[in-house]
Short mmCIF file of C-alpha atoms in Angstrom, two decimals:
data_model
loop_
_atom_site.label_atom_id
_atom_site.label_comp_id
_atom_site.label_asym_id
_atom_site.label_seq_id
_atom_site.Cartn_x
_atom_site.Cartn_y
_atom_site.Cartn_z
CA MET A 201 0.00 0.00 0.00
CA ARG A 202 1.38 3.40 -0.88
CA GLN A 203 0.25 7.00 -1.38
CA ALA A 204 0.92 9.94 -3.69
CA THR A 205 -0.08 13.62 -3.52
CA HIS A 206 -0.45 16.15 -6.33
CA GLN A 207 -1.42 19.80 -6.45
CA LEU A 208 -3.75 21.06 -9.16
CA LEU A 209 -3.99 24.80 -9.82
CA VAL A 210 -7.08 26.00 -11.69
CA GLU A 211 -7.59 29.53 -13.05
CA THR A 212 -11.22 30.61 -12.89
CA ALA A 213 -12.98 33.61 -14.46
CA GLY A 214 -16.45 33.93 -13.02
CA GLN A 215 -19.28 32.04 -11.29
CA ARG A 216 -19.63 28.71 -13.05
CA LEU A 217 -18.50 25.09 -13.17
CA TYR A 218 -15.06 24.23 -14.57
CA GLU A 219 -14.56 20.63 -15.59
CA ILE A 220 -11.30 19.09 -14.29
CA THR A 221 -11.97 15.42 -15.12
CA ARG A 222 -9.20 15.20 -17.72
CA GLU A 223 -6.54 16.72 -15.45
CA VAL A 224 -7.58 14.43 -12.60
CA ARG A 225 -7.55 11.33 -14.84
CA SER A 226 -4.10 12.22 -16.08
CA ARG A 227 -2.67 12.49 -12.52
CA VAL A 228 -4.26 9.18 -11.54
CA ALA A 229 -2.88 7.43 -14.63
CA GLY A 230 0.61 8.73 -13.82
CA ALA A 231 0.55 7.49 -10.21
CA GLY A 232 0.60 3.80 -11.08
CA ILE A 233 -2.00 2.82 -8.49
CA ALA A 234 -4.27 0.05 -9.81
CA GLU A 235 -6.77 -0.14 -6.97
CA GLY A 236 -7.35 2.41 -4.26
CA LEU A 237 -8.95 5.66 -3.24
CA LEU A 238 -8.56 9.15 -4.71
CA THR A 239 -9.45 12.15 -2.55
CA LEU A 240 -9.78 15.68 -3.91
CA PHE A 241 -9.73 18.60 -1.49
CA ILE A 242 -10.19 22.27 -2.39
CA HIS A 243 -8.32 24.74 -0.16
CA HIS A 244 -10.92 27.54 -0.37
CA THR A 245 -14.25 28.54 1.17
CA SER A 246 -15.75 30.39 -1.81
CA ALA A 247 -15.26 27.65 -4.41
CA SER A 248 -16.19 23.98 -4.13
CA LEU A 249 -16.12 20.56 -5.80
CA LEU A 250 -18.95 18.75 -7.53
CA ILE A 251 -19.55 15.57 -9.49
CA GLN A 252 -22.16 16.28 -12.16
CA GLU A 253 -23.38 15.23 -15.58
CA ASN A 254 -20.88 16.31 -18.22
CA ALA A 255 -22.83 15.34 -21.35
CA ASP A 256 -25.15 18.35 -21.81
CA PRO A 257 -23.51 21.69 -20.80
CA ARG A 258 -26.99 23.14 -20.13
CA VAL A 259 -27.12 20.97 -16.99
CA GLN A 260 -24.28 23.09 -15.61
CA ASP A 261 -26.05 26.33 -16.61
CA ASP A 262 -29.33 25.24 -15.01
CA LEU A 263 -27.53 24.16 -11.85
CA ASN A 264 -25.71 27.45 -11.60
CA ALA A 265 -28.96 29.40 -12.18
CA PHE A 266 -30.59 27.41 -9.37
CA PHE A 267 -27.85 28.39 -6.92
CA ARG A 268 -28.13 32.05 -8.01
CA ARG A 269 -31.87 31.96 -7.21
CA LEU A 270 -31.37 30.05 -3.94
CA VAL A 271 -28.63 32.26 -2.50
CA SER A 272 -29.53 35.92 -3.00
CA GLU A 273 -26.90 38.67 -3.34
CA ASP A 274 -29.22 41.15 -1.56
CA ARG A 275 -26.82 42.92 0.81
CA ASN A 276 -29.54 43.52 3.39
CA LEU A 277 -29.44 39.80 4.16
CA TYR A 278 -25.80 39.78 5.25
CA SER A 279 -23.50 41.51 7.75
CA HIS A 280 -20.23 40.35 6.10
CA HIS A 281 -19.76 42.86 3.23
CA GLU A 282 -16.01 43.61 3.12
CA GLU A 283 -15.14 41.38 0.18
CA GLY A 284 -17.99 42.35 -2.16
CA PRO A 285 -21.66 41.39 -2.70
CA ASP A 286 -20.80 37.95 -4.12
CA ASP A 287 -18.53 36.87 -1.23
CA MET A 288 -21.03 35.86 1.47
CA PRO A 289 -23.28 34.10 -1.10
CA ALA A 290 -20.12 32.29 -2.27
CA HIS A 291 -19.47 30.96 1.25
CA ILE A 292 -23.07 29.72 1.48
CA ARG A 293 -22.93 28.05 -1.94
CA ALA A 294 -19.69 26.35 -0.89
CA ALA A 295 -21.38 25.08 2.30
CA LEU A 296 -24.21 23.59 0.22
CA THR A 297 -21.85 21.70 -2.09
CA ALA A 298 -18.59 19.82 -1.32
CA THR A 299 -15.12 20.83 -0.15
CA GLN A 300 -13.90 17.26 -0.64
CA LEU A 301 -14.66 14.23 -2.82
CA SER A 302 -13.36 10.66 -2.52
CA ILE A 303 -13.57 8.41 -5.60
CA PRO A 304 -12.61 4.73 -5.85
CA VAL A 305 -9.74 3.86 -8.19
CA ALA A 306 -10.19 0.62 -10.18
CA ALA A 307 -7.98 -0.75 -12.98
CA GLY A 308 -5.76 2.33 -12.63
CA ARG A 309 -8.58 4.81 -13.28
CA ALA A 310 -10.91 6.99 -11.19
CA ASP A 311 -14.04 4.83 -11.32
CA LEU A 312 -16.59 7.48 -12.35
CA GLY A 313 -20.03 6.63 -13.73
CA ARG A 314 -20.61 6.97 -17.48
CA TRP A 315 -22.06 10.50 -17.22
CA GLN A 316 -20.07 11.75 -14.24
CA GLY A 317 -17.54 14.55 -14.58
CA ILE A 318 -15.54 16.23 -11.81
CA PHE A 319 -15.98 19.99 -11.56
CA LEU A 320 -14.53 22.89 -9.67
CA TYR A 321 -17.46 25.16 -8.83
CA GLU A 322 -16.31 28.79 -8.67
CA HIS A 323 -18.67 30.97 -6.63
CA ARG A 324 -16.87 34.33 -6.98
CA ALA A 325 -17.46 36.78 -9.85
CA HIS A 326 -13.82 37.84 -10.28
CA PRO A 327 -10.93 35.65 -11.53
CA HIS A 328 -9.20 33.45 -8.94
CA GLN A 329 -6.47 30.86 -8.85
CA ARG A 330 -7.74 27.81 -6.96
CA ARG A 331 -5.67 25.05 -5.40
CA ILE A 332 -6.89 21.44 -5.21
CA THR A 333 -4.96 18.59 -3.56
CA LEU A 334 -5.26 15.10 -5.06
CA HIS A 335 -4.41 12.40 -2.55
CA LEU A 336 -4.04 8.84 -3.86
CA LEU A 337 -3.88 5.73 -1.71
CA GLY A 338 -3.71 2.14 -2.88
CA GLU A 339 -1.53 -0.39 -4.62
CA MET B 196 -2.93 -2.60 5.76
CA ARG B 197 -5.14 -3.95 2.98
CA GLN B 198 -8.18 -3.01 0.93
CA ALA B 199 -11.31 -4.60 -0.54
CA THR B 200 -13.88 -3.37 -3.04
CA HIS B 201 -17.51 -4.43 -3.50
CA GLN B 202 -20.26 -3.39 -5.88
CA LEU B 203 -23.79 -2.89 -4.58
CA LEU B 204 -26.69 -2.75 -7.06
CA VAL B 205 -29.91 -1.17 -5.82
CA GLU B 206 -33.23 -1.20 -7.69
CA THR B 207 -35.24 1.96 -7.11
CA ALA B 208 -38.86 2.80 -7.94
CA GLY B 209 -39.47 6.49 -7.44
CA GLN B 210 -38.25 9.61 -5.65
CA ARG B 211 -37.46 8.62 -2.09
CA LEU B 212 -34.84 7.30 0.31
CA TYR B 213 -33.87 3.61 0.23
CA GLU B 214 -32.10 2.30 3.30
CA ILE B 215 -28.99 0.23 2.52
CA THR B 216 -27.51 0.00 6.04
CA ARG B 217 -28.01 -3.75 6.33
CA GLU B 218 -26.39 -4.54 2.95
CA VAL B 219 -23.45 -2.27 3.78
CA ARG B 220 -23.00 -3.82 7.24
CA SER B 221 -23.04 -7.28 5.73
CA ARG B 222 -20.25 -6.42 3.25
CA VAL B 223 -18.15 -4.83 5.98
CA ALA B 224 -18.58 -7.87 8.25
CA GLY B 225 -17.47 -10.16 5.42
CA ALA B 226 -14.30 -8.19 4.67
CA GLY B 227 -12.54 -9.04 7.92
CA ILE B 228 -11.21 -5.53 8.50
CA ALA B 229 -11.25 -4.65 12.20
CA GLU B 230 -10.24 -0.99 12.02
CA GLY B 231 -10.23 1.22 8.96
CA LEU B 232 -12.22 3.40 6.62
CA LEU B 233 -15.23 2.54 4.48
CA THR B 234 -16.01 4.76 1.47
CA LEU B 235 -19.29 4.56 -0.46
CA PHE B 236 -19.47 6.13 -3.91
CA ILE B 237 -22.56 6.31 -6.14
CA HIS B 238 -21.87 6.24 -9.89
CA HIS B 239 -24.81 8.50 -10.87
CA THR B 240 -25.71 12.20 -11.01
CA SER B 241 -29.46 11.92 -10.40
CA ALA B 242 -29.29 9.80 -7.24
CA SER B 243 -27.17 10.40 -4.15
CA LEU B 244 -26.12 9.11 -0.73
CA LEU B 245 -27.25 10.30 2.67
CA ILE B 246 -26.83 9.42 6.32
CA GLN B 247 -30.09 10.11 8.13
CA GLU B 248 -32.18 9.10 11.09
CA ASN B 249 -33.68 5.64 10.52
CA ALA B 250 -35.93 5.39 13.59
CA ASP B 251 -39.04 7.29 12.41
CA PRO B 252 -39.81 6.82 8.68
CA ARG B 253 -41.64 10.16 8.66
CA VAL B 254 -38.23 11.86 8.88
CA GLN B 255 -37.52 10.49 5.41
CA ASP B 256 -40.91 11.66 4.11
CA ASP B 257 -40.45 15.17 5.53
CA LEU B 258 -36.94 15.38 4.12
CA ASN B 259 -38.13 14.30 0.69
CA ALA B 260 -41.01 16.82 0.80
CA PHE B 261 -38.52 19.58 1.66
CA PHE B 262 -36.41 18.78 -1.41
CA ARG B 263 -39.55 18.72 -3.59
CA ARG B 264 -40.43 22.24 -2.38
CA LEU B 265 -36.85 23.50 -2.67
CA VAL B 266 -36.19 22.25 -6.20
CA SER B 267 -39.17 23.04 -8.42
CA GLU B 268 -40.08 20.92 -11.48
CA ASP B 269 -41.35 24.06 -13.32
CA ARG B 270 -39.92 23.58 -16.81
CA ASN B 271 -39.64 27.33 -17.38
CA LEU B 272 -36.75 27.35 -14.91
CA TYR B 273 -34.58 24.96 -16.93
CA SER B 274 -33.07 24.65 -20.40
CA HIS B 275 -32.16 20.92 -20.07
CA HIS B 276 -35.46 19.12 -20.83
CA GLU B 277 -34.53 16.06 -22.89
CA GLU B 278 -34.77 13.49 -20.12
CA GLY B 279 -38.08 14.60 -18.57
CA PRO B 280 -39.28 17.20 -16.04
CA ASP B 281 -37.74 15.40 -13.06
CA ASP B 282 -34.23 15.08 -14.53
CA MET B 283 -32.79 18.57 -14.03
CA PRO B 284 -34.28 18.82 -10.50
CA ALA B 285 -32.68 15.40 -9.85
CA HIS B 286 -29.23 16.74 -10.78
CA ILE B 287 -29.74 19.72 -8.45
CA ARG B 288 -30.92 17.52 -5.57
CA ALA B 289 -27.87 15.30 -6.08
CA ALA B 290 -25.60 18.39 -5.95
CA LEU B 291 -27.19 19.42 -2.63
CA THR B 292 -26.62 16.00 -1.02
CA ALA B 293 -23.63 13.61 -1.29
CA THR B 294 -22.10 11.49 -4.06
CA GLN B 295 -19.71 9.92 -1.57
CA LEU B 296 -19.57 9.05 2.15
CA SER B 297 -16.61 7.85 4.22
CA ILE B 298 -17.35 6.10 7.52
CA PRO B 299 -14.83 4.86 10.10
CA VAL B 300 -14.72 1.10 10.73
CA ALA B 301 -14.20 0.07 14.37
CA ALA B 302 -14.35 -3.44 15.87
CA GLY B 303 -15.17 -4.81 12.42
CA ARG B 304 -18.27 -2.63 11.97
CA ALA B 305 -19.16 0.63 10.22
CA ASP B 306 -19.14 2.95 13.25
CA LEU B 307 -22.50 4.69 12.75
CA GLY B 308 -24.24 6.64 15.48
CA ARG B 309 -27.18 5.05 17.25
CA TRP B 310 -29.80 6.68 15.01
CA GLN B 311 -27.82 6.83 11.78
CA GLY B 312 -28.80 4.80 8.73
CA ILE B 313 -27.21 4.87 5.27
CA PHE B 314 -29.58 5.69 2.43
CA LEU B 315 -29.54 5.83 -1.33
CA TYR B 316 -31.56 8.90 -2.28
CA GLU B 317 -33.29 8.35 -5.63
CA HIS B 318 -34.22 11.64 -7.33
CA ARG B 319 -35.84 10.26 -10.51
CA ALA B 320 -39.53 9.33 -10.78
CA HIS B 321 -39.04 6.19 -12.88
CA PRO B 322 -37.36 2.93 -11.78
CA HIS B 323 -33.57 2.78 -12.03
CA GLN B 324 -30.80 0.36 -11.19
CA ARG B 325 -28.13 2.21 -9.22
CA ARG B 326 -24.53 1.15 -8.68
CA ILE B 327 -22.61 1.95 -5.49
CA THR B 328 -18.97 1.05 -4.86
CA LEU B 329 -17.90 0.14 -1.32
CA HIS B 330 -14.18 0.63 -0.78
CA LEU B 331 -12.68 -0.72 2.44
CA LEU B 332 -9.24 0.09 3.74
CA GLY B 333 -7.70 -1.01 7.03
CA GLU B 334 -6.41 -4.00 8.92
CA MET C 617 1.38 2.84 6.24
CA ARG C 618 -0.49 2.96 9.52
CA GLN C 619 -3.69 4.37 11.02
CA ALA C 620 -4.89 5.97 14.24
CA THR C 621 -8.37 6.78 15.56
CA HIS C 622 -9.45 9.40 18.10
CA GLN C 623 -12.78 10.41 19.57
CA LEU C 624 -13.62 14.08 20.01
CA LEU C 625 -16.51 15.06 22.27
CA VAL C 626 -17.94 18.55 21.79
CA GLU C 627 -20.48 20.22 24.08
CA THR C 628 -22.87 22.47 22.19
CA ALA C 629 -25.38 25.04 23.44
CA GLY C 630 -27.60 26.14 20.58
CA GLN C 631 -27.87 26.41 16.80
CA ARG C 632 -24.56 27.71 15.53
CA LEU C 633 -21.09 26.79 14.31
CA TYR C 634 -18.45 25.64 16.82
CA GLU C 635 -14.87 25.80 15.62
CA ILE C 636 -12.86 22.63 16.31
CA THR C 637 -9.77 23.37 14.18
CA ARG C 638 -7.42 23.63 17.16
CA GLU C 639 -8.56 20.33 18.72
CA VAL C 640 -8.26 18.58 15.36
CA ARG C 641 -4.78 20.02 14.71
CA SER C 642 -3.63 18.91 18.12
CA ARG C 643 -4.75 15.28 17.53
CA VAL C 644 -3.08 15.23 14.11
CA ALA C 645 0.17 16.61 15.54
CA GLY C 646 0.15 13.90 18.22
CA ALA C 647 -0.33 11.05 15.76
CA GLY C 648 3.08 11.37 14.14
CA ILE C 649 1.79 10.90 10.59
CA ALA C 650 3.71 13.10 8.14
CA GLU C 651 1.70 12.48 4.99
CA GLY C 652 -1.74 10.95 4.72
CA LEU C 653 -5.46 11.45 4.98
CA LEU C 654 -7.57 12.64 7.91
CA THR C 655 -11.27 11.77 7.97
CA LEU C 656 -13.74 13.35 10.40
CA PHE C 657 -17.11 11.69 10.92
CA ILE C 658 -19.95 12.98 13.12
CA HIS C 659 -22.15 10.30 14.69
CA HIS C 660 -25.39 12.33 14.62
CA THR C 661 -28.17 13.32 12.22
CA SER C 662 -29.05 16.72 13.68
CA ALA C 663 -25.53 18.18 13.72
CA SER C 664 -23.01 18.24 10.89
CA LEU C 665 -19.49 19.20 9.82
CA LEU C 666 -18.40 22.16 7.73
CA ILE C 667 -15.23 23.78 6.48
CA GLN C 668 -15.73 27.54 6.41
CA GLU C 669 -13.94 30.85 6.64
CA ASN C 670 -12.76 31.44 10.20
CA ALA C 671 -11.43 35.00 9.85
CA ASP C 672 -14.63 37.07 10.20
CA PRO C 673 -17.15 35.55 12.69
CA ARG C 674 -19.97 37.35 10.86
CA VAL C 675 -19.55 34.81 8.05
CA GLN C 676 -20.72 32.14 10.49
CA ASP C 677 -23.67 34.30 11.60
CA ASP C 678 -24.74 35.03 8.02
CA LEU C 679 -24.44 31.37 7.09
CA ASN C 680 -26.53 30.31 10.06
CA ALA C 681 -29.17 32.96 9.24
CA PHE C 682 -29.35 31.64 5.67
CA PHE C 683 -30.07 28.10 6.91
CA ARG C 684 -32.74 29.44 9.29
CA ARG C 685 -34.48 31.16 6.35
CA LEU C 686 -34.05 28.15 4.05
CA VAL C 687 -35.38 25.51 6.44
CA SER C 688 -38.53 26.77 8.14
CA GLU C 689 -39.61 25.62 11.61
CA ASP C 690 -43.30 25.90 10.60
CA ARG C 691 -44.78 22.72 12.06
CA ASN C 692 -47.41 22.49 9.33
CA LEU C 693 -44.63 21.51 6.93
CA TYR C 694 -43.64 18.38 8.85
CA SER C 695 -45.17 15.15 10.15
CA HIS C 696 -42.25 14.27 12.50
CA HIS C 697 -42.94 16.41 15.60
CA GLU C 698 -42.03 14.20 18.59
CA GLU C 699 -38.66 15.74 19.33
CA GLY C 700 -39.61 19.43 19.09
CA PRO C 701 -40.04 22.04 16.35
CA ASP C 702 -36.29 22.31 15.67
CA ASP C 703 -35.69 18.57 15.18
CA MET C 704 -36.96 17.96 11.65
CA PRO C 705 -35.36 21.21 10.39
CA ALA C 706 -32.13 19.98 12.04
CA HIS C 707 -32.23 16.73 10.04
CA ILE C 708 -32.74 18.71 6.81
CA ARG C 709 -29.90 21.13 7.61
CA ALA C 710 -27.65 18.14 8.32
CA ALA C 711 -28.60 16.62 4.94
CA LEU C 712 -27.65 19.89 3.20
CA THR C 713 -24.21 20.03 4.84
CA ALA C 714 -21.69 17.23 5.58
CA THR C 715 -21.62 14.22 7.92
CA GLN C 716 -18.01 13.53 6.95
CA LEU C 717 -14.92 15.44 5.78
CA SER C 718 -11.60 14.08 4.50
CA ILE C 719 -8.58 16.40 4.57
CA PRO C 720 -5.06 15.68 3.25
CA VAL C 721 -2.25 15.62 5.83
CA ALA C 722 1.04 17.16 4.65
CA ALA C 723 4.19 17.82 6.70
CA GLY C 724 2.39 16.42 9.77
CA ARG C 725 -0.49 18.91 9.57
CA ALA C 726 -4.06 18.95 8.24
CA ASP C 727 -3.47 20.83 4.99
CA LEU C 728 -6.22 23.45 5.26
CA GLY C 729 -6.32 26.59 3.15
CA ARG C 730 -5.30 29.88 4.75
CA TRP C 731 -8.88 30.90 5.64
CA GLN C 732 -10.33 27.46 6.25
CA GLY C 733 -11.48 26.37 9.69
CA ILE C 734 -13.22 23.11 10.67
CA PHE C 735 -16.58 23.51 12.37
CA LEU C 736 -19.18 21.38 14.06
CA TYR C 737 -22.53 22.77 12.96
CA GLU C 738 -25.12 22.26 15.72
CA HIS C 739 -28.68 22.35 14.38
CA ARG C 740 -30.59 21.76 17.66
CA ALA C 741 -31.65 24.57 20.01
CA HIS C 742 -30.90 22.71 23.26
CA PRO C 743 -27.46 21.67 24.57
CA HIS C 744 -26.04 18.40 23.24
CA GLN C 745 -22.86 16.39 23.56
CA ARG C 746 -21.64 15.47 20.09
CA ARG C 747 -19.19 12.72 19.15
CA ILE C 748 -16.80 13.02 16.21
CA THR C 749 -14.37 10.30 15.11
CA LEU C 750 -11.00 11.35 13.66
CA HIS C 751 -9.48 8.64 11.50
CA LEU C 752 -5.88 9.12 10.37
CA LEU C 753 -4.16 7.09 7.70
CA GLY C 754 -0.63 7.58 6.35
CA GLU C 755 3.01 7.35 7.25
#
């Protein structure tokens, strides 16, 4: 049994999902672990991780529109204003989705379902560089 | 330290929670791992995983009713329609709950709290067969 | 590769976030694992776990206020009443947040982002003692 850790840096430019499946698959393939567990962790509180359908891009748009309706940017609702009107909603959206995902590795690959893609979900309006750790464990 | 992987297939018939605690416990018992970590992963984007109270079944009904109110099936809200009116809401409900759960294993058992059960949460109206991977790690 | 397990008991007194980052860091430091994976699991269905910003405490207040607005305590909405008006909303709030968190360990520390803190999120109004398992794996 052994482990490997990689850092993934993702440049974002606005509130939407960014697919990272290919980058993740490439790191897993390079680690030489046939069977095990892959954990992704995002080191931020205004961006998150999500596994979602990656066939029809409108699924991502509809999902993002839902979160915009659910978490208002009305400043009267919040007391934390210092970092802009999209910051507190971003923290709430992050709390409603995932900071971390663990995915089984089988036959040397992240064992995702046929329609599953891995996404970074950026909740801030302005560009950010986001850091994700990939931790692999197995043999 | 060693690992074991099992597949669990669950037949669903409509939007509700399906308890899988017994099946999970049985696989853990059979793996012979005394202390470790169990990870469940569902290979779908319109069904999810949830740990919830399993004493009063009305908790599951109330939870399901909440998600029906929260995520409308009004087609005017969505652009992704191809797979029926319950499909896009199903993706949103899956994003709000969990695709993956990790549970400590102690004394050869998944160390759940007294009132905790493990559920598959089906978000589609029609019957589906759902695949869950159980990954066990420990010794 | 080796593992270690610790129990953390947290006394809560009302619906809010309780930061546990320091206690978690202290257990990780004591385990002598340089690189690995830390998993936290809460053994309850009316309290949950959350990684959130720990710089401005108003973020926690705004987040908590959002969940109060999102999940009504109106008893007409629920059929499960036996444990008080805040119990069913507590189960829903727990379903919307996390029962479990896995965090990479690097250089002997939980590798959190600069602004990330680990919180127990208590959803019940009355005082409770909550149990969290910390499972460490690595070398």
